Coordinates of C-alpha atoms and ligand atoms in Angstrom, one line a residue:
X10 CA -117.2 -47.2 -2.6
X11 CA -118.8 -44.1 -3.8
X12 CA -121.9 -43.5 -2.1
X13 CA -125.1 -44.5 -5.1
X14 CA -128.1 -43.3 -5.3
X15 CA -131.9 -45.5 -6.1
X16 CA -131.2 -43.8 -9.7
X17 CA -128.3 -46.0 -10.1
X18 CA -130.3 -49.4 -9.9
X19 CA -132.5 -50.6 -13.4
X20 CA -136.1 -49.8 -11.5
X21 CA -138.7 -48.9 -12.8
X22 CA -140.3 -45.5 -11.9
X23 CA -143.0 -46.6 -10.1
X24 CA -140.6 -48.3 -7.4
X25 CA -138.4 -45.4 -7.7
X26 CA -141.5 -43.1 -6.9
X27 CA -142.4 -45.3 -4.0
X28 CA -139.3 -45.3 -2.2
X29 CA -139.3 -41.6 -2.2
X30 CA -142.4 -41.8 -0.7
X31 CA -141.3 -43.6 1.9
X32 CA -138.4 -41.5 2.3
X33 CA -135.2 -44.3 1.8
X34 CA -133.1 -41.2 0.5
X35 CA -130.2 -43.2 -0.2
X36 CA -129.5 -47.6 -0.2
X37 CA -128.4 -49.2 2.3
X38 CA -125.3 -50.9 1.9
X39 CA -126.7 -54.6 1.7
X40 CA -129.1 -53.0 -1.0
X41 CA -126.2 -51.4 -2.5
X42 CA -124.5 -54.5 -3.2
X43 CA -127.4 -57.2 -3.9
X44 CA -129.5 -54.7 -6.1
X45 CA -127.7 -54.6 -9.1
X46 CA -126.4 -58.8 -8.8
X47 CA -130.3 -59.8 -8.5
X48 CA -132.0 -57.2 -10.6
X49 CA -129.3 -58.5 -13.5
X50 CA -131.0 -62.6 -12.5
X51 CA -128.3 -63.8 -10.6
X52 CA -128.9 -66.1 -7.3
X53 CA -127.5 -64.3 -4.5
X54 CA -126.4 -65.0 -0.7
X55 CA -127.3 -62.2 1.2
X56 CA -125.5 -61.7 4.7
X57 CA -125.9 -58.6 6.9
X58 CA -127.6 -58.4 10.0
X59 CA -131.1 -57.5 11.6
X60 CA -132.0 -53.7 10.4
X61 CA -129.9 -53.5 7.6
X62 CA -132.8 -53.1 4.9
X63 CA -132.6 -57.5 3.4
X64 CA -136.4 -56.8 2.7
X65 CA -136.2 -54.1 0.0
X66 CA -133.2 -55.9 -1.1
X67 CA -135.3 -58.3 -1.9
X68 CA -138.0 -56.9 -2.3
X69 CA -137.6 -54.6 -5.5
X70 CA -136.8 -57.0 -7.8
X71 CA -139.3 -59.4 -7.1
X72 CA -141.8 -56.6 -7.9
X73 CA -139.8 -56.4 -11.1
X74 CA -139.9 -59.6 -12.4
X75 CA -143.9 -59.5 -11.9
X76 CA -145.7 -59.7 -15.3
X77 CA -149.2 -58.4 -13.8
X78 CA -150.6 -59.2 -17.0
X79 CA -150.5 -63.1 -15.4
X80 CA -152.4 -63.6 -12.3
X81 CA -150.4 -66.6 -11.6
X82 CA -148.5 -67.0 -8.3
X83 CA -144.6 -65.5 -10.0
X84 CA -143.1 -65.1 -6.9
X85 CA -142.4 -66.6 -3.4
X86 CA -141.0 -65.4 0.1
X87 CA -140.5 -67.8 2.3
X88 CA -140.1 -66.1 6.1
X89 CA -139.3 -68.2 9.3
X90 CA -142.8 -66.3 11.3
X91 CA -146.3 -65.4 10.7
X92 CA -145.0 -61.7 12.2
X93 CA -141.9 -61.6 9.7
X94 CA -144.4 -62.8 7.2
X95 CA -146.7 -59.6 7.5
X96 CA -144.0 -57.5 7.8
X97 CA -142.3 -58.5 4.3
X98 CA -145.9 -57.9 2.9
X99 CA -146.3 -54.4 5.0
X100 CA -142.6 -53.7 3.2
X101 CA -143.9 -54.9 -0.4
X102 CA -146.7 -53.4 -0.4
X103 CA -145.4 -49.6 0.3
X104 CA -142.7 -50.2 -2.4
X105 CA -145.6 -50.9 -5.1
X106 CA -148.2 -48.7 -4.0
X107 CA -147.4 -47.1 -7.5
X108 CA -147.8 -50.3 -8.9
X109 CA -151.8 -51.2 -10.0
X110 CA -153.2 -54.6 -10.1
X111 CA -150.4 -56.5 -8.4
X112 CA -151.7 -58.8 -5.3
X113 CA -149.4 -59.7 -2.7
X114 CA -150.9 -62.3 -0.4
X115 CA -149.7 -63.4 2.7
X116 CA -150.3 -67.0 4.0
X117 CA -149.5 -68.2 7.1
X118 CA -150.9 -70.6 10.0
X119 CA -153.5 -69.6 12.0
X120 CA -155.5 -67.8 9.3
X121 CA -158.3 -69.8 8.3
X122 CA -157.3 -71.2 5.2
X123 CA -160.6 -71.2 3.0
X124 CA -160.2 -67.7 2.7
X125 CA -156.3 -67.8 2.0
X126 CA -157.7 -70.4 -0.8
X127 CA -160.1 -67.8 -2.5
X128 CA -157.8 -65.0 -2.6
X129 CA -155.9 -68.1 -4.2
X130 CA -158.3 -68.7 -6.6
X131 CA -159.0 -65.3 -7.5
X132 CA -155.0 -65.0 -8.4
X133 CA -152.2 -63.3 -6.1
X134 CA -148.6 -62.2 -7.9
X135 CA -146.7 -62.8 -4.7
X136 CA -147.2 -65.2 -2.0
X137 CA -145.5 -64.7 1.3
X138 CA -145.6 -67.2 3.6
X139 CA -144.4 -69.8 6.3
X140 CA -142.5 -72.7 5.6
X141 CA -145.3 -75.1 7.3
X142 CA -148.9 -73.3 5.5
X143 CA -147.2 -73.4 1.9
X144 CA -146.5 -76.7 2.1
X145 CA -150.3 -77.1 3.4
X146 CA -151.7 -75.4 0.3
X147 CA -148.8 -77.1 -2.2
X148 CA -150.5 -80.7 -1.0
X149 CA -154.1 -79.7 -1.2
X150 CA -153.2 -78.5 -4.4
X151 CA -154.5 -75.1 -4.1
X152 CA -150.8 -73.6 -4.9
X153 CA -149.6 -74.2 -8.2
X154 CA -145.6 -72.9 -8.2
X155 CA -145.0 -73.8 -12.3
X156 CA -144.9 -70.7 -12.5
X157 CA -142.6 -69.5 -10.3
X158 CA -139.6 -67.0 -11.8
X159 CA -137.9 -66.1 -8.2
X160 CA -138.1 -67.8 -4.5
X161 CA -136.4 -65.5 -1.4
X162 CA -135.4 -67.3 1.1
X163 CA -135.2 -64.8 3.9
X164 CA -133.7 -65.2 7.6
X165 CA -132.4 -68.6 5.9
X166 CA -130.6 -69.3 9.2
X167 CA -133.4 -68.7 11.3
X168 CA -136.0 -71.3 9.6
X169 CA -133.5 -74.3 9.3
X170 CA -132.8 -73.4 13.8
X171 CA -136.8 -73.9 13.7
X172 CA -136.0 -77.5 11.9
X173 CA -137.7 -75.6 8.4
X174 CA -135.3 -77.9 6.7
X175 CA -137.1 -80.4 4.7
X176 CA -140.2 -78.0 4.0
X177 CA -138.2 -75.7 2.4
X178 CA -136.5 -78.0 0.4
X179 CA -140.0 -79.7 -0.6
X180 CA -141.2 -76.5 -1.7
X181 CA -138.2 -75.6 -3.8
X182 CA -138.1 -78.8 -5.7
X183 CA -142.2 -77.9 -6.5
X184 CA -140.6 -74.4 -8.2
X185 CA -139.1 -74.4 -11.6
X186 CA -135.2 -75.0 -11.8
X187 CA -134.6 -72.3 -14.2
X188 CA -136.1 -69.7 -11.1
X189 CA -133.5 -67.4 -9.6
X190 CA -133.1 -67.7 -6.3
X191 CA -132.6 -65.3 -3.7
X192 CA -130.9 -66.2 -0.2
X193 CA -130.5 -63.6 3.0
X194 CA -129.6 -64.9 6.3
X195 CA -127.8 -63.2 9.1
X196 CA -125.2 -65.8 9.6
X197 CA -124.2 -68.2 7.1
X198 CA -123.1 -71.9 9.0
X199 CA -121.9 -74.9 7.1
X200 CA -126.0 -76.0 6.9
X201 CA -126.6 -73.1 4.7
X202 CA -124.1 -73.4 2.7
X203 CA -124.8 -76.9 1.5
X204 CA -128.8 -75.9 1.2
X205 CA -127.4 -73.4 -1.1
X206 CA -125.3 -75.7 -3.4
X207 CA -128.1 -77.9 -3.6
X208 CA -130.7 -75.2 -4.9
X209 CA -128.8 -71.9 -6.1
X210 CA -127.0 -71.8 -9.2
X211 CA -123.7 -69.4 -9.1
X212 CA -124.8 -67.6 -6.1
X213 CA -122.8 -64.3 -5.6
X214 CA -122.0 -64.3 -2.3
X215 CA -122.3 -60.7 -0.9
X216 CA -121.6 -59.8 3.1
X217 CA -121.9 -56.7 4.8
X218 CA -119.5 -56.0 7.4
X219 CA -120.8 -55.2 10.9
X220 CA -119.8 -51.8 11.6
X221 CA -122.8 -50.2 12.0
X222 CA -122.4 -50.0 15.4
X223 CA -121.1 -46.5 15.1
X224 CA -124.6 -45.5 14.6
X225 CA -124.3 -42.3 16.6
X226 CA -128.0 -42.6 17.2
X227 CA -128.1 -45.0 19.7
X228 CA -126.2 -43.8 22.7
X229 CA -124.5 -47.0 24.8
X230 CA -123.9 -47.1 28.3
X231 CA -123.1 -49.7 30.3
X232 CA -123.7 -50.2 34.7
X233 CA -122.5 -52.5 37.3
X234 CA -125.0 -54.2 38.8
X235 CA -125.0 -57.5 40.7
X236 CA -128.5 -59.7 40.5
X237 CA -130.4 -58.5 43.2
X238 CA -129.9 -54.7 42.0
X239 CA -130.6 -55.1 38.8
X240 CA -134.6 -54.9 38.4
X241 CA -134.0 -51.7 41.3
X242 CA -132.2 -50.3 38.3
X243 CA -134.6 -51.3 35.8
X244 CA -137.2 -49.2 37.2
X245 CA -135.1 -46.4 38.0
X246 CA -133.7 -45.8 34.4
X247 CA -137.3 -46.4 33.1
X248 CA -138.2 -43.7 35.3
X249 CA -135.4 -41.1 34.7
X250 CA -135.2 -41.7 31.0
X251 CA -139.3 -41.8 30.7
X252 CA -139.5 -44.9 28.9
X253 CA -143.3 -46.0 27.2
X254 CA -141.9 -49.1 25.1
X255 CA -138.4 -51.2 25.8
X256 CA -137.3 -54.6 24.5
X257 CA -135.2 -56.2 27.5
X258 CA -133.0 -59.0 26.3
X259 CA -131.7 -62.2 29.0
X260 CA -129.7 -65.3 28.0
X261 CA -132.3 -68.0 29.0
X262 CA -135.3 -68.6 28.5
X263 CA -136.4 -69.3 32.4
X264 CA -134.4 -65.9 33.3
X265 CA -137.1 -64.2 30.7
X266 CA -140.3 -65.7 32.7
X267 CA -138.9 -65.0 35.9
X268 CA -138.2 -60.9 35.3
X269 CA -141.9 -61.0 33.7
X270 CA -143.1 -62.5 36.7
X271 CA -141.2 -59.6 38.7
X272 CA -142.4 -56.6 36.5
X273 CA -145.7 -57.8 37.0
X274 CA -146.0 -57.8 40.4
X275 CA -144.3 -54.4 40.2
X276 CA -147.0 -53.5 38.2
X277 CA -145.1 -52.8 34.9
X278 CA -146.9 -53.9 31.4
X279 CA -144.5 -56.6 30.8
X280 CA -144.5 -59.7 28.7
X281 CA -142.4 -62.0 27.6
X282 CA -141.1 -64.6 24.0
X283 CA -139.0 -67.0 23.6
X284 CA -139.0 -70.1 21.7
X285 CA -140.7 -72.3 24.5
X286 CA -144.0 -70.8 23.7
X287 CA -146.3 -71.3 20.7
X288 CA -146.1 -69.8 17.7
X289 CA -149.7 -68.4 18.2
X290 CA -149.0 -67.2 21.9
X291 CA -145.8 -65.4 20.5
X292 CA -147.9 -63.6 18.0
X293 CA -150.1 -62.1 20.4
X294 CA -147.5 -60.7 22.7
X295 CA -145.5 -59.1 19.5
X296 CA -148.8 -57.7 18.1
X297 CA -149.5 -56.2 22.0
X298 CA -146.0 -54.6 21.8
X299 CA -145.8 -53.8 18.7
X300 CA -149.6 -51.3 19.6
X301 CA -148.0 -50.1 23.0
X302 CA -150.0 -52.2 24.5
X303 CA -147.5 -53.7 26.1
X304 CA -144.6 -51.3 27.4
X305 CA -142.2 -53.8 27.9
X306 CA -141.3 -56.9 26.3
X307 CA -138.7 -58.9 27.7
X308 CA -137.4 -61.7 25.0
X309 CA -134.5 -64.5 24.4
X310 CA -131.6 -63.8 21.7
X311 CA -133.8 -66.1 19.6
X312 CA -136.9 -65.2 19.5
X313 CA -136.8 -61.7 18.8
X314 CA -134.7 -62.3 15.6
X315 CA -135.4 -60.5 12.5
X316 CA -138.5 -58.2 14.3
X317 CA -138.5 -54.5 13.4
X318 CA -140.4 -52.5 15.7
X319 CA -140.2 -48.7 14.9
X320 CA -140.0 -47.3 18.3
X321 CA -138.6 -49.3 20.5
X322 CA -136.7 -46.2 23.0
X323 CA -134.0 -48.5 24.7
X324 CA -132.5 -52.2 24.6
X325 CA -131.7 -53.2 28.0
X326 CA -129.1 -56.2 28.1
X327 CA -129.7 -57.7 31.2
X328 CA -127.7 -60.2 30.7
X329 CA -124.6 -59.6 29.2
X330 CA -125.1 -61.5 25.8
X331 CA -122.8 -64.5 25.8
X332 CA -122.1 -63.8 21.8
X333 CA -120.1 -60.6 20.5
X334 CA -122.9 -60.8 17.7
X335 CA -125.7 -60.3 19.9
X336 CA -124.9 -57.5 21.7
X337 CA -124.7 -55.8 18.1
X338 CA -128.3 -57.2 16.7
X339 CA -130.0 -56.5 20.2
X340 CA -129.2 -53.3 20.1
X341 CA -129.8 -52.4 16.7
X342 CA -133.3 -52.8 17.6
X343 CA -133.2 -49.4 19.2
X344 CA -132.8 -45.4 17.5
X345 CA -134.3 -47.1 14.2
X346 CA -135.2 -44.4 11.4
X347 CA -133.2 -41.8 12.4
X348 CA -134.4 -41.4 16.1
X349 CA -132.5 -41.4 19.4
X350 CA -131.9 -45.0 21.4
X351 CA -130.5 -46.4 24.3
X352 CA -128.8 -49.2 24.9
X353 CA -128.3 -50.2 28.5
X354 CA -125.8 -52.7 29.8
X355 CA -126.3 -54.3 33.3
X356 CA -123.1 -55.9 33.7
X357 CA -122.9 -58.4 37.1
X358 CA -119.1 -59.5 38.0
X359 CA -117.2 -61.5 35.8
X360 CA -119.2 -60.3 33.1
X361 CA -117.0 -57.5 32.7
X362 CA -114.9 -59.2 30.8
X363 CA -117.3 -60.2 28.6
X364 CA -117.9 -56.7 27.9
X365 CA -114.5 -55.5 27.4
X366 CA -115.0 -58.6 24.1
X367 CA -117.5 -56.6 23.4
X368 CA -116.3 -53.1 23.0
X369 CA -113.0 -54.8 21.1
X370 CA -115.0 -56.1 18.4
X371 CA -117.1 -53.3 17.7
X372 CA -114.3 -51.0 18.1
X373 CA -115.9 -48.4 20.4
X374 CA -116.0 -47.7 24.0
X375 CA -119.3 -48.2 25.8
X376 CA -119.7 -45.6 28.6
X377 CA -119.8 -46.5 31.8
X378 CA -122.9 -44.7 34.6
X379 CA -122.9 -45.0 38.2
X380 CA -126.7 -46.5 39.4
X381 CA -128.3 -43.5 40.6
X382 CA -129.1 -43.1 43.8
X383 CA -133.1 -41.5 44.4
X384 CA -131.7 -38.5 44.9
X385 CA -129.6 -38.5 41.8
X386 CA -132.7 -39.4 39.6
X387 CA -133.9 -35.7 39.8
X388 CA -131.1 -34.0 39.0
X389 CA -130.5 -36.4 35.9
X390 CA -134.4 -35.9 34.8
X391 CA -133.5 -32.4 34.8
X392 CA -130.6 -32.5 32.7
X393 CA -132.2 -34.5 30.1
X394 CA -135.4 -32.6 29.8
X395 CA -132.8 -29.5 29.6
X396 CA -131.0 -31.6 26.6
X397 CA -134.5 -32.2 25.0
X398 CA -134.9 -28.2 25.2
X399 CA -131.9 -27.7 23.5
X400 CA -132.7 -30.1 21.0
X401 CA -135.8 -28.5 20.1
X402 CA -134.6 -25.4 20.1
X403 CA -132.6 -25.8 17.5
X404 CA -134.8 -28.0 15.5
X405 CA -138.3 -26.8 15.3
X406 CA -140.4 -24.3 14.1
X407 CA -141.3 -22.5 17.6
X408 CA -143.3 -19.5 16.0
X409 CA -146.6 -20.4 17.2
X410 CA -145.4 -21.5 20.6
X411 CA -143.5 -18.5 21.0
X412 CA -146.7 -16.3 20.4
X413 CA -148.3 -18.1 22.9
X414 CA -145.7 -17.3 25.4
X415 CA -145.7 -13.7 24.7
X416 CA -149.6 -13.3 25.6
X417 CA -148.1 -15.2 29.4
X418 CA -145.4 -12.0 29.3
X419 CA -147.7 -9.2 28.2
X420 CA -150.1 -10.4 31.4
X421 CA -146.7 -9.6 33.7
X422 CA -144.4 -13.1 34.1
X423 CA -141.1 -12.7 33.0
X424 CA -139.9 -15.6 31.1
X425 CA -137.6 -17.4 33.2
X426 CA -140.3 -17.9 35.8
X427 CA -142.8 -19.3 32.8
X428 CA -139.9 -21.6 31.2
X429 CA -139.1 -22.9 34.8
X430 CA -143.0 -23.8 35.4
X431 CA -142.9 -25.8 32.4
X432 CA -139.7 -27.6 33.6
X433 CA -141.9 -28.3 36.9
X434 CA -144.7 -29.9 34.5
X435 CA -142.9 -31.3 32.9
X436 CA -140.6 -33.1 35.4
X437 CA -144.2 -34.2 37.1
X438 CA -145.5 -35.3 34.1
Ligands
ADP527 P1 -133.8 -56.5 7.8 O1 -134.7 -57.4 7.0 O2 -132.4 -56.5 7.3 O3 -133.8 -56.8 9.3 P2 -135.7 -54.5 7.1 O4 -135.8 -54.7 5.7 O5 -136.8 -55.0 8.0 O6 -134.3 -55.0 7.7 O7 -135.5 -52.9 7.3 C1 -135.3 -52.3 8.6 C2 -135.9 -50.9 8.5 O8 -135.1 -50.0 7.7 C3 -137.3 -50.9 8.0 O9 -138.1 -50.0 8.8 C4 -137.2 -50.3 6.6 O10 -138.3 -49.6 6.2 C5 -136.0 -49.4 6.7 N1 -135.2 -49.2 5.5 C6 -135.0 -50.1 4.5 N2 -134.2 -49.6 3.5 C7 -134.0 -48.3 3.9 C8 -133.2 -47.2 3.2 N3 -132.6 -47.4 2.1 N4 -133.2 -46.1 3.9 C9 -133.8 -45.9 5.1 N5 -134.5 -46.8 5.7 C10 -134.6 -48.1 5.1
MG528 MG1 -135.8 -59.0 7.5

């Protein structure tokens, strides 16, 4: 398929302004594909995973089918999470800032409601929102959804695992039939598929195959570590690789409280989701991580579906992830927007074999590294910080810096001496 361009799509030129703002210089391939079906009115079925760009899929034509003239509620987003909820309205709102008078309102548990009412009342174009607090306004009768032109059901999959079911169905059969409804999901079981017989009419079904993994930005490397040497090597690749914010993925739920427990008392910033914990308590650790104020966030398959965090620095599997599938969405949570990530690998035993699944089905090899010893560590800071030189070298603009230096060499130091001080700093650092 010939690479298109955001000229290609039927959008108007404020959207197309906006998305040059924000720099998208080019769709991605799941916008590629349900662009043109959902901008034309079809129903579509979205599937492509985490990080693949569902939300502007989405997202631009339900700013197009807005009629601002109406301050009636015309559109609905339906999100699994309060957090995927704001992020969906963060998304929305950069891709209309060119767009005046449109209100996009967000409604979710844990807000008080009286004030979601009087943003209500004073008329909102686009409601996003939790399965559980729309039904809560539909019955109190402060949402009116006659007339809604287009529903998105977004991480589909995700809200029926969180028993969604019947509320989203509910709040469908309060829209009008003749709306065109939008679907994305990252998988698409049986469950799905009869949810959308039941509520899509003619849905093109569009999939994106999973070969991102190529993405020469995040580099992969895998080590053998058995149990008690893995949180040893934790905190050494933390160290050598000078890591401020890391998403560490294990397989259960207990395994995740246990190495929070253990970074703790190491005195890491650690904290931990999974799908044990509240709703409200998983909001406040994402919000903490999502600030830096939390370095490292240790989660379960689960519960960190669907969250984009701009800077996570590495993905640490842990655990080997029992499912081909996760390895690729964990670590596609890493060297997001054109930035370098890791993705490490502790790999204990048997697991090996697990991994070699792995590498088969996303058709590369994962490299393997010894654990460093202590002594190691140095010499592989130094190599690193030496690569970072390079890189900026041949990157960046280094004329002020390099006038700076000169004044050091007119006052007598040659330069090797003042670019191996800076190593030292910056090896200390
Ligand atoms: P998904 O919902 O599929 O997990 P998102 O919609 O959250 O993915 O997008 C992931 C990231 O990619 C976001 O930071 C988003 O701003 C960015 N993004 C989306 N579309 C593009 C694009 N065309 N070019 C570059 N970045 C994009
Ligand atoms: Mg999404």
């Amino acid at each position: 398929m010939e690479q298109l361009s955001f000229d290609d799509f039927e959008i108007s030129k404020e959207i197309k302004k906006a998305v040059q703002e924000i720099g998208f210089e080019e769709p991605t391939p799941i916008q590629a594909l349900a662009l043109p079906e959902a901008l034309a009115g079809h129903d579509i079925i979205g599937q492509a995973q985490t990080g693949t760009g569902k939300t502007a899929a989405f997202g631009i034509p339900v700013l197009e089918k807005i009629f601002i003239g109406d301050k009636s509620p015309q559109a609905i987003i339906i999100c699994p999470t309060r957090e995927l909820s704001l992020q969906v309205a963060e998304e929305l709102g950069r891709l209309s800032s060119f767009m005046s008078k449109l209100h996009i309102l967000p409604v979710y548990g844990g807000q008080p409601i009286g004030r979601q009412i009087r943003v209500l009342n004073k008329g909102a174009h686009i409601i996003i929102g939790t399965p559980g607090r729309l039904i809560d306004h539909i019955e109190r009768g402060t949402l009116d959804l006659s007339g809604i032109e287009i529903v998105v059901l977004d991480e589909a999959d995700e809200m029926l695992d969180m028993g969604f079911r019947d509320d989203i169905e509910k709040i469908l059969r309060e829209t009008p039939t003749k709306r065109q409804t939008l679907l994305f999901s990252a998988t698409i079981p049986k469950t799905i598929e009869r949810l959308a017989k039941k509520y899509q009419k003619n849905p093109k079904k569009l999939r994106v195959a999973q070969n991102i993994i190529t993405a020469p930005e995040i580099e992969q490397i895998y080590y053998e570590a058995r149990e008690h040497l893995k949180l040893e090597l934790f905190t050494r690749l933390m160290d050598i690789y000078d890591l401020n914010l890391v998403l560490v993925f294990c397989n259960t739920k207990r395994r995740v409280d246990y190495l929070v427990r253990d970074l703790k008392s190491r005195g890491y910033d650690a904290d931990g989701i999974h799908g044990d914990m509240r709703q409200s308590q998983r909001d406040k650790v994402m919000n903490k991580f999502r600030q830096g104020k939390v370095e490292i966030l240790v989660a379960t398959d689960v519960a960190a579906r669907g969250i984009d965090v701009p800077d996570v620095e590495a993905v640490f599997n842990y655990d080997v992830p029992n499912d081909n599938e996760y390895y690729v969405h964990r670590i596609g949570r890493t060297g997001r927007a054109g930035k370098t990530g890791y993705a490490f690998t502790f790999v204990a035993g048997k697991e090996i074999y697990k991994l070699r699944d792995i590498q088969k089905y996303i058709k590369s090899k994962i490299k393997q590294n010894k654990i460093p010893t202590v002594k190691e560590m140095k010499t592989i800071k130094s190599g690193l910080i030496l690569d970072r030189v390079k890189k900026v070298i041949e990157k960046n603009n280094l004329d002020k810096d390099i006038n700076a230096v000169e004044t050091l060499i007119e006052s007598g130091y040659n330069s090797i001496d003042v670019a191996a001080a800076l190593l030292k700093m910056l090896k200390e650092e």
